[in-house]
Amino acid sequence: MLPFLQNADNLVYLKVYISDIQSEGFNLLLRALRNSLVGRLECKRCGIDLIEIDSENTRNNLTQLNLNHNFINADGCRELAKLLQRGDSALQYLHLDDNEIGDDGVEILVDALQSNTSLIHLGLEGNDGISNRGQILLLKLVNDVSSINATLQSNHTLREVLLKDWDPEETVDVNEIQQQINYALHTNDNHRNHPEAAGREKVVWTQLHSVRRAALYRLQEVNHSVYSEIDPLHLPEVLSLIGRHHGQGELYLTLKSSIAGLFTRVNMKQCIQNEVALYEARIAWHRAIIEEQEAKLKELNARLATMDDSDQDKVVDTEVHNNKRRRL
């Protein structure tokens, strides 16, 4: 089979289903296809667990890779991440349903997808090791609300992340996480090939809406005010966005909850400067009064000194006059 694949110049799609090729066979298959035109590769139910990706010698024309129903774990995800981290990656569909991927594997894939701009579908259904933590990692991948900048730099390419369908028996958080992921993916889908527009919409519809923001903050354990990041010069524009997209009620809530804090923060330096100027003026006023009083006191002391000298002269004159009378 391998010699055939190495010389099949026109082969673009290869499907291996319910085979015992296992990891060794799959890795040999990848090496055999490195110079082929195969863009779609499916190896389902093939007993694959360990994967070896030689990213330097793997063609970048692979657009679809289906490895459903195998035994891939975090180590396998680490190898698959090499395909996603390539600057020229063309992989658009990665199917990993019904494997042995847990939160650690999800974290590896999420890290690889931070800068990936090719993958639009990620299938992770049936991986029972993925808990709330793994799902929240995926949520942060497509809509990180830790800051406005983080939201703008989230992944805006993914359009589908398959985890679990709505299950009324699941906890509220599990279903809510999936809903939030789906909303971000829907936004990405609405702005295909325009990631900046998707980022702006996520900011407007999640960061600038009190209810949605509170829900995402709770799920992602964020505890800060989004308005502390906004340049005061842009505040009128932000308020206008809120009013247009969310109505006057939301605008009122925004003003009520943030404007006082923003005003204090924006004008704190000026307030302190004004207060300093006030105290300096009071000190100058009191100093002028003190100087005036000191001058008055000095004048009074001078007058007293003059009066004391005059009284002393009178006493002397009286004594001289009395002495003259006695001689007579």
GROMACS .gro file of N, CA and C in nm, residues 17-115:
model
  297
   17TYR      N    1  -1.093   0.289   0.725
   17TYR     CA    2  -1.201   0.274   0.823
   17TYR      C    3  -1.202   0.132   0.879
   18ILE      N    4  -1.211   0.124   1.010
   18ILE     CA    5  -1.210  -0.003   1.083
   18ILE      C    6  -1.091  -0.089   1.037
   19SER      N    7  -0.975  -0.039   1.066
   19SER     CA    8  -0.852  -0.108   1.028
   19SER      C    9  -0.763  -0.123   1.152
   20ASP      N   10  -0.671  -0.216   1.145
   20ASP     CA   11  -0.582  -0.241   1.258
   20ASP      C   12  -0.444  -0.183   1.231
   21ILE      N   13  -0.438  -0.070   1.162
   21ILE     CA   14  -0.307  -0.012   1.132
   21ILE      C   15  -0.240   0.042   1.257
   22GLN      N   16  -0.321   0.083   1.356
   22GLN     CA   17  -0.272   0.135   1.483
   22GLN      C   18  -0.177   0.253   1.462
   23SER      N   19  -0.106   0.289   1.569
   23SER     CA   20  -0.022   0.410   1.565
   23SER      C   21   0.092   0.396   1.466
   24GLU      N   22   0.157   0.282   1.466
   24GLU     CA   23   0.272   0.263   1.377
   24GLU      C   24   0.231   0.275   1.231
   25GLY      N   25   0.120   0.212   1.196
   25GLY     CA   26   0.073   0.218   1.059
   25GLY      C   27   0.032   0.359   1.019
   26PHE      N   28  -0.033   0.430   1.112
   26PHE     CA   29  -0.075   0.567   1.082
   26PHE      C   30   0.045   0.658   1.059
   27ASN      N   31   0.147   0.643   1.142
   27ASN     CA   32   0.266   0.726   1.128
   27ASN      C   33   0.339   0.697   0.997
   28LEU      N   34   0.343   0.568   0.958
   28LEU     CA   35   0.401   0.533   0.828
   28LEU      C   36   0.319   0.593   0.714
   29LEU      N   37   0.188   0.594   0.734
   29LEU     CA   38   0.098   0.650   0.633
   29LEU      C   39   0.125   0.799   0.614
   30LEU      N   40   0.142   0.870   0.726
   30LEU     CA   41   0.170   1.014   0.718
   30LEU      C   42   0.299   1.040   0.643
   31ARG      N   43   0.400   0.961   0.672
   31ARG     CA   44   0.528   0.980   0.604
   31ARG      C   45   0.517   0.949   0.454
   32ALA      N   46   0.438   0.850   0.420
   32ALA     CA   47   0.420   0.813   0.279
   32ALA      C   48   0.346   0.922   0.202
   33LEU      N   49   0.263   0.997   0.274
   33LEU     CA   50   0.181   1.099   0.209
   33LEU      C   51   0.245   1.237   0.208
   34ARG      N   52   0.365   1.247   0.260
   34ARG     CA   53   0.423   1.381   0.278
   34ARG      C   54   0.447   1.453   0.146
   35ASN      N   55   0.461   1.380   0.037
   35ASN     CA   56   0.482   1.444  -0.093
   35ASN      C   57   0.360   1.429  -0.185
   36SER      N   58   0.247   1.387  -0.127
   36SER     CA   59   0.128   1.364  -0.208
   36SER      C   60   0.039   1.488  -0.210
   37LEU      N   61  -0.067   1.479  -0.287
   37LEU     CA   62  -0.165   1.588  -0.294
   37LEU      C   63  -0.286   1.564  -0.207
   38VAL      N   64  -0.281   1.461  -0.123
   38VAL     CA   65  -0.396   1.427  -0.038
   38VAL      C   66  -0.428   1.545   0.053
   39GLY      N   67  -0.551   1.591   0.041
   39GLY     CA   68  -0.595   1.702   0.125
   39GLY      C   69  -0.693   1.657   0.232
   40ARG      N   70  -0.750   1.538   0.214
   40ARG     CA   71  -0.848   1.487   0.310
   40ARG      C   72  -0.809   1.345   0.350
   41LEU      N   73  -0.786   1.328   0.478
   41LEU     CA   74  -0.742   1.199   0.530
   41LEU      C   75  -0.833   1.156   0.645
   42GLU      N   76  -0.890   1.036   0.635
   42GLU     CA   77  -0.976   0.981   0.740
   42GLU      C   78  -0.920   0.846   0.785
   43CYS      N   79  -0.898   0.835   0.915
   43CYS     CA   80  -0.855   0.708   0.975
   43CYS      C   81  -0.939   0.685   1.099
   44LYS      N   82  -1.057   0.631   1.081
   44LYS     CA   83  -1.151   0.610   1.191
   44LYS      C   84  -1.150   0.464   1.236
   45ARG      N   85  -1.154   0.448   1.368
   45ARG     CA   86  -1.153   0.315   1.428
   45ARG      C   87  -1.030   0.234   1.382
   46CYS      N   88  -0.915   0.295   1.398
   46CYS     CA   89  -0.791   0.231   1.352
   46CYS      C   90  -0.696   0.201   1.468
   47GLY      N   91  -0.741   0.216   1.592
   47GLY     CA   92  -0.657   0.183   1.707
   47GLY      C   93  -0.539   0.276   1.726
   48ILE      N   94  -0.553   0.402   1.685
   48ILE     CA   95  -0.443   0.498   1.692
   48ILE      C   96  -0.440   0.564   1.831
   49ASP      N   97  -0.323   0.566   1.893
   49ASP     CA   98  -0.308   0.640   2.017
   49ASP      C   99  -0.189   0.736   2.010
   50LEU      N  100  -0.073   0.686   1.971
   50LEU     CA  101   0.045   0.770   1.961
   50LEU      C  102   0.060   0.821   1.818
   51ILE      N  103   0.090   0.950   1.807
   51ILE     CA  104   0.105   1.013   1.676
   51ILE      C  105   0.241   1.080   1.669
   52GLU      N  106   0.304   1.071   1.553
   52GLU     CA  107   0.432   1.139   1.531
   52GLU      C  108   0.418   1.230   1.410
   53ILE      N  109   0.422   1.360   1.437
   53ILE     CA  110   0.409   1.459   1.330
   53ILE      C  111   0.545   1.522   1.305
   54ASP      N  112   0.594   1.506   1.184
   54ASP     CA  113   0.717   1.574   1.143
   54ASP      C  114   0.674   1.698   1.063
   55SER      N  115   0.655   1.807   1.136
   55SER     CA  116   0.597   1.926   1.073
   55SER      C  117   0.683   1.982   0.961
   56GLU      N  118   0.814   1.961   0.969
   56GLU     CA  119   0.902   2.015   0.865
   56GLU      C  120   0.889   1.939   0.734
   57ASN      N  121   0.850   1.810   0.744
   57ASN     CA  122   0.843   1.728   0.623
   57ASN      C  123   0.700   1.687   0.590
   58THR      N  124   0.604   1.758   0.645
   58THR     CA  125   0.463   1.730   0.616
   58THR      C  126   0.407   1.839   0.527
   59ARG      N  127   0.345   1.798   0.418
   59ARG     CA  128   0.288   1.898   0.326
   59ARG      C  129   0.178   1.976   0.397
   60ASN      N  130   0.165   2.101   0.357
   60ASN     CA  131   0.065   2.186   0.422
   60ASN      C  132  -0.068   2.186   0.347
   61ASN      N  133  -0.087   2.093   0.252
   61ASN     CA  134  -0.212   2.091   0.178
   61ASN      C  135  -0.320   2.008   0.245
   62LEU      N  136  -0.290   1.950   0.363
   62LEU     CA  137  -0.390   1.872   0.435
   62LEU      C  138  -0.493   1.967   0.494
   63THR      N  139  -0.616   1.957   0.446
   63THR     CA  140  -0.722   2.047   0.491
   63THR      C  141  -0.821   1.979   0.585
   64GLN      N  142  -0.833   1.844   0.577
   64GLN     CA  143  -0.927   1.772   0.662
   64GLN      C  144  -0.859   1.648   0.718
   65LEU      N  145  -0.867   1.634   0.850
   65LEU     CA  146  -0.810   1.517   0.917
   65LEU      C  147  -0.914   1.461   1.013
   66ASN      N  148  -0.957   1.338   0.988
   66ASN     CA  149  -1.060   1.274   1.070
   66ASN      C  150  -0.999   1.155   1.142
   67LEU      N  151  -0.990   1.167   1.275
   67LEU     CA  152  -0.935   1.059   1.358
   67LEU      C  153  -1.037   1.017   1.464
   68ASN      N  154  -1.163   1.018   1.428
   68ASN     CA  155  -1.268   0.978   1.521
   68ASN      C  156  -1.253   0.832   1.563
   69HIS      N  157  -1.298   0.803   1.685
   69HIS     CA  158  -1.306   0.666   1.737
   69HIS      C  159  -1.167   0.599   1.742
   70ASN      N  160  -1.073   0.669   1.804
   70ASN     CA  161  -0.941   0.611   1.828
   70ASN      C  162  -0.908   0.625   1.977
   71PHE      N  163  -0.782   0.629   2.011
   71PHE     CA  164  -0.742   0.635   2.152
   71PHE      C  165  -0.645   0.750   2.177
   72ILE      N  166  -0.668   0.859   2.107
   72ILE     CA  167  -0.578   0.975   2.116
   72ILE      C  168  -0.598   1.047   2.248
   73ASN      N  169  -0.486   1.079   2.315
   73ASN     CA  170  -0.492   1.150   2.443
   73ASN      C  171  -0.412   1.279   2.433
   74ALA      N  172  -0.365   1.331   2.548
   74ALA     CA  173  -0.293   1.458   2.549
   74ALA      C  174  -0.165   1.451   2.467
   75ASP      N  175  -0.097   1.337   2.470
   75ASP     CA  176   0.026   1.322   2.391
   75ASP      C  177  -0.004   1.333   2.242
   76GLY      N  178  -0.113   1.274   2.200
   76GLY     CA  179  -0.152   1.285   2.060
   76GLY      C  180  -0.188   1.428   2.023
   77CYS      N  181  -0.255   1.497   2.115
   77CYS     CA  182  -0.290   1.638   2.092
   77CYS      C  183  -0.165   1.724   2.077
   78ARG      N  184  -0.063   1.689   2.153
   78ARG     CA  185   0.063   1.765   2.145
   78ARG      C  186   0.125   1.753   2.005
   79GLU      N  187   0.114   1.637   1.945
   79GLU     CA  188   0.167   1.618   1.810
   79GLU      C  189   0.077   1.687   1.707
   80LEU      N  190  -0.053   1.675   1.725
   80LEU     CA  191  -0.145   1.740   1.631
   80LEU      C  192  -0.131   1.893   1.635
   81ALA      N  193  -0.091   1.943   1.753
   81ALA     CA  194  -0.073   2.088   1.766
   81ALA      C  195   0.033   2.140   1.670
   82LYS      N  196   0.126   2.053   1.633
   82LYS     CA  197   0.231   2.095   1.539
   82LYS      C  198   0.171   2.132   1.405
   83LEU      N  199   0.065   2.063   1.364
   83LEU     CA  200  -0.001   2.096   1.238
   83LEU      C  201  -0.072   2.231   1.247
   84LEU      N  202  -0.126   2.260   1.366
   84LEU     CA  203  -0.203   2.384   1.384
   84LEU      C  204  -0.112   2.505   1.402
   85GLN      N  205   0.008   2.482   1.450
   85GLN     CA  206   0.098   2.594   1.480
   85GLN      C  207   0.182   2.637   1.360
   86ARG      N  208   0.176   2.561   1.254
   86ARG     CA  209   0.250   2.600   1.134
   86ARG      C  210   0.196   2.731   1.079
   87GLY      N  211   0.286   2.818   1.043
   87GLY     CA  212   0.242   2.946   0.989
   87GLY      C  213   0.165   2.932   0.859
   88ASP      N  214   0.191   2.825   0.785
   88ASP     CA  215   0.123   2.803   0.657
   88ASP      C  216   0.020   2.691   0.667
   89SER      N  217  -0.030   2.666   0.788
   89SER     CA  218  -0.126   2.557   0.806
   89SER      C  219  -0.250   2.579   0.721
   90ALA      N  220  -0.293   2.470   0.654
   90ALA     CA  221  -0.415   2.476   0.572
   90ALA      C  222  -0.527   2.393   0.632
   91LEU      N  223  -0.501   2.332   0.749
   91LEU     CA  224  -0.599   2.242   0.810
   91LEU      C  225  -0.724   2.320   0.853
   92GLN      N  226  -0.838   2.276   0.799
   92GLN     CA  227  -0.964   2.343   0.829
   92GLN      C  228  -1.057   2.259   0.915
   93TYR      N  229  -1.048   2.129   0.902
   93TYR     CA  230  -1.137   2.040   0.976
   93TYR      C  231  -1.053   1.937   1.053
   94LEU      N  232  -1.073   1.933   1.184
   94LEU     CA  233  -1.003   1.836   1.267
   94LEU      C  234  -1.108   1.763   1.351
   95HIS      N  235  -1.128   1.635   1.320
   95HIS     CA  236  -1.229   1.554   1.388
   95HIS      C  237  -1.160   1.461   1.488
   96LEU      N  238  -1.191   1.480   1.614
   96LEU     CA  239  -1.131   1.399   1.720
   96LEU      C  240  -1.238   1.343   1.813
   97ASP      N  241  -1.355   1.315   1.760
   97ASP     CA  242  -1.465   1.264   1.841
   97ASP      C  243  -1.432   1.123   1.894
   98ASP      N  244  -1.484   1.095   2.012
   98ASP     CA  245  -1.475   0.961   2.071
   98ASP      C  246  -1.331   0.911   2.082
   99ASN      N  247  -1.248   0.993   2.144
   99ASN     CA  248  -1.112   0.954   2.176
   99ASN      C  249  -1.095   0.956   2.328
  100GLU      N  250  -0.975   0.975   2.375
  100GLU     CA  251  -0.948   0.978   2.519
  100GLU      C  252  -0.887   1.112   2.560
  101ILE      N  253  -0.942   1.216   2.501
  101ILE     CA  254  -0.891   1.351   2.527
  101ILE      C  255  -0.958   1.408   2.651
  102GLY      N  256  -0.876   1.464   2.740
  102GLY     CA  257  -0.927   1.528   2.860
  102GLY      C  258  -0.893   1.676   2.860
  103ASP      N  259  -0.900   1.737   2.977
  103ASP     CA  260  -0.875   1.881   2.987
  103ASP      C  261  -0.733   1.918   2.945
  104ASP      N  262  -0.636   1.833   2.977
  104ASP     CA  263  -0.497   1.863   2.939
  104ASP      C  264  -0.482   1.865   2.787
  105GLY      N  265  -0.548   1.771   2.719
  105GLY     CA  266  -0.544   1.770   2.574
  105GLY      C  267  -0.609   1.893   2.515
  106VAL      N  268  -0.722   1.933   2.574
  106VAL     CA  269  -0.791   2.054   2.528
  106VAL      C  270  -0.699   2.175   2.544
  107GLU      N  271  -0.632   2.183   2.657
  107GLU     CA  272  -0.543   2.297   2.682
  107GLU      C  273  -0.433   2.305   2.576
  108ILE      N  274  -0.379   2.191   2.537
  108ILE     CA  275  -0.275   2.188   2.433
  108ILE      C  276  -0.331   2.238   2.299
  109LEU      N  277  -0.450   2.190   2.264
  109LEU     CA  278  -0.512   2.233   2.138
  109LEU      C  279  -0.546   2.383   2.141
  110VAL      N  280  -0.595   2.429   2.255
  110VAL     CA  281  -0.630   2.571   2.269
  110VAL      C  282  -0.507   2.658   2.251
  111ASP      N  283  -0.397   2.620   2.314
  111ASP     CA  284  -0.273   2.697   2.298
  111ASP      C  285  -0.231   2.705   2.152
  112ALA      N  286  -0.245   2.593   2.082
  112ALA     CA  287  -0.205   2.590   1.940
  112ALA      C  288  -0.298   2.675   1.854
  113LEU      N  289  -0.423   2.688   1.897
  113LEU     CA  290  -0.521   2.761   1.816
  113LEU      C  291  -0.525   2.911   1.845
  114GLN      N  292  -0.445   2.955   1.942
  114GLN     CA  293  -0.445   3.098   1.974
  114GLN      C  294  -0.408   3.182   1.853
  115SER      N  295  -0.313   3.133   1.775
  115SER     CA  296  -0.266   3.211   1.660
  115SER      C  297  -0.303   3.145   1.527
   0.00000   0.00000   0.00000
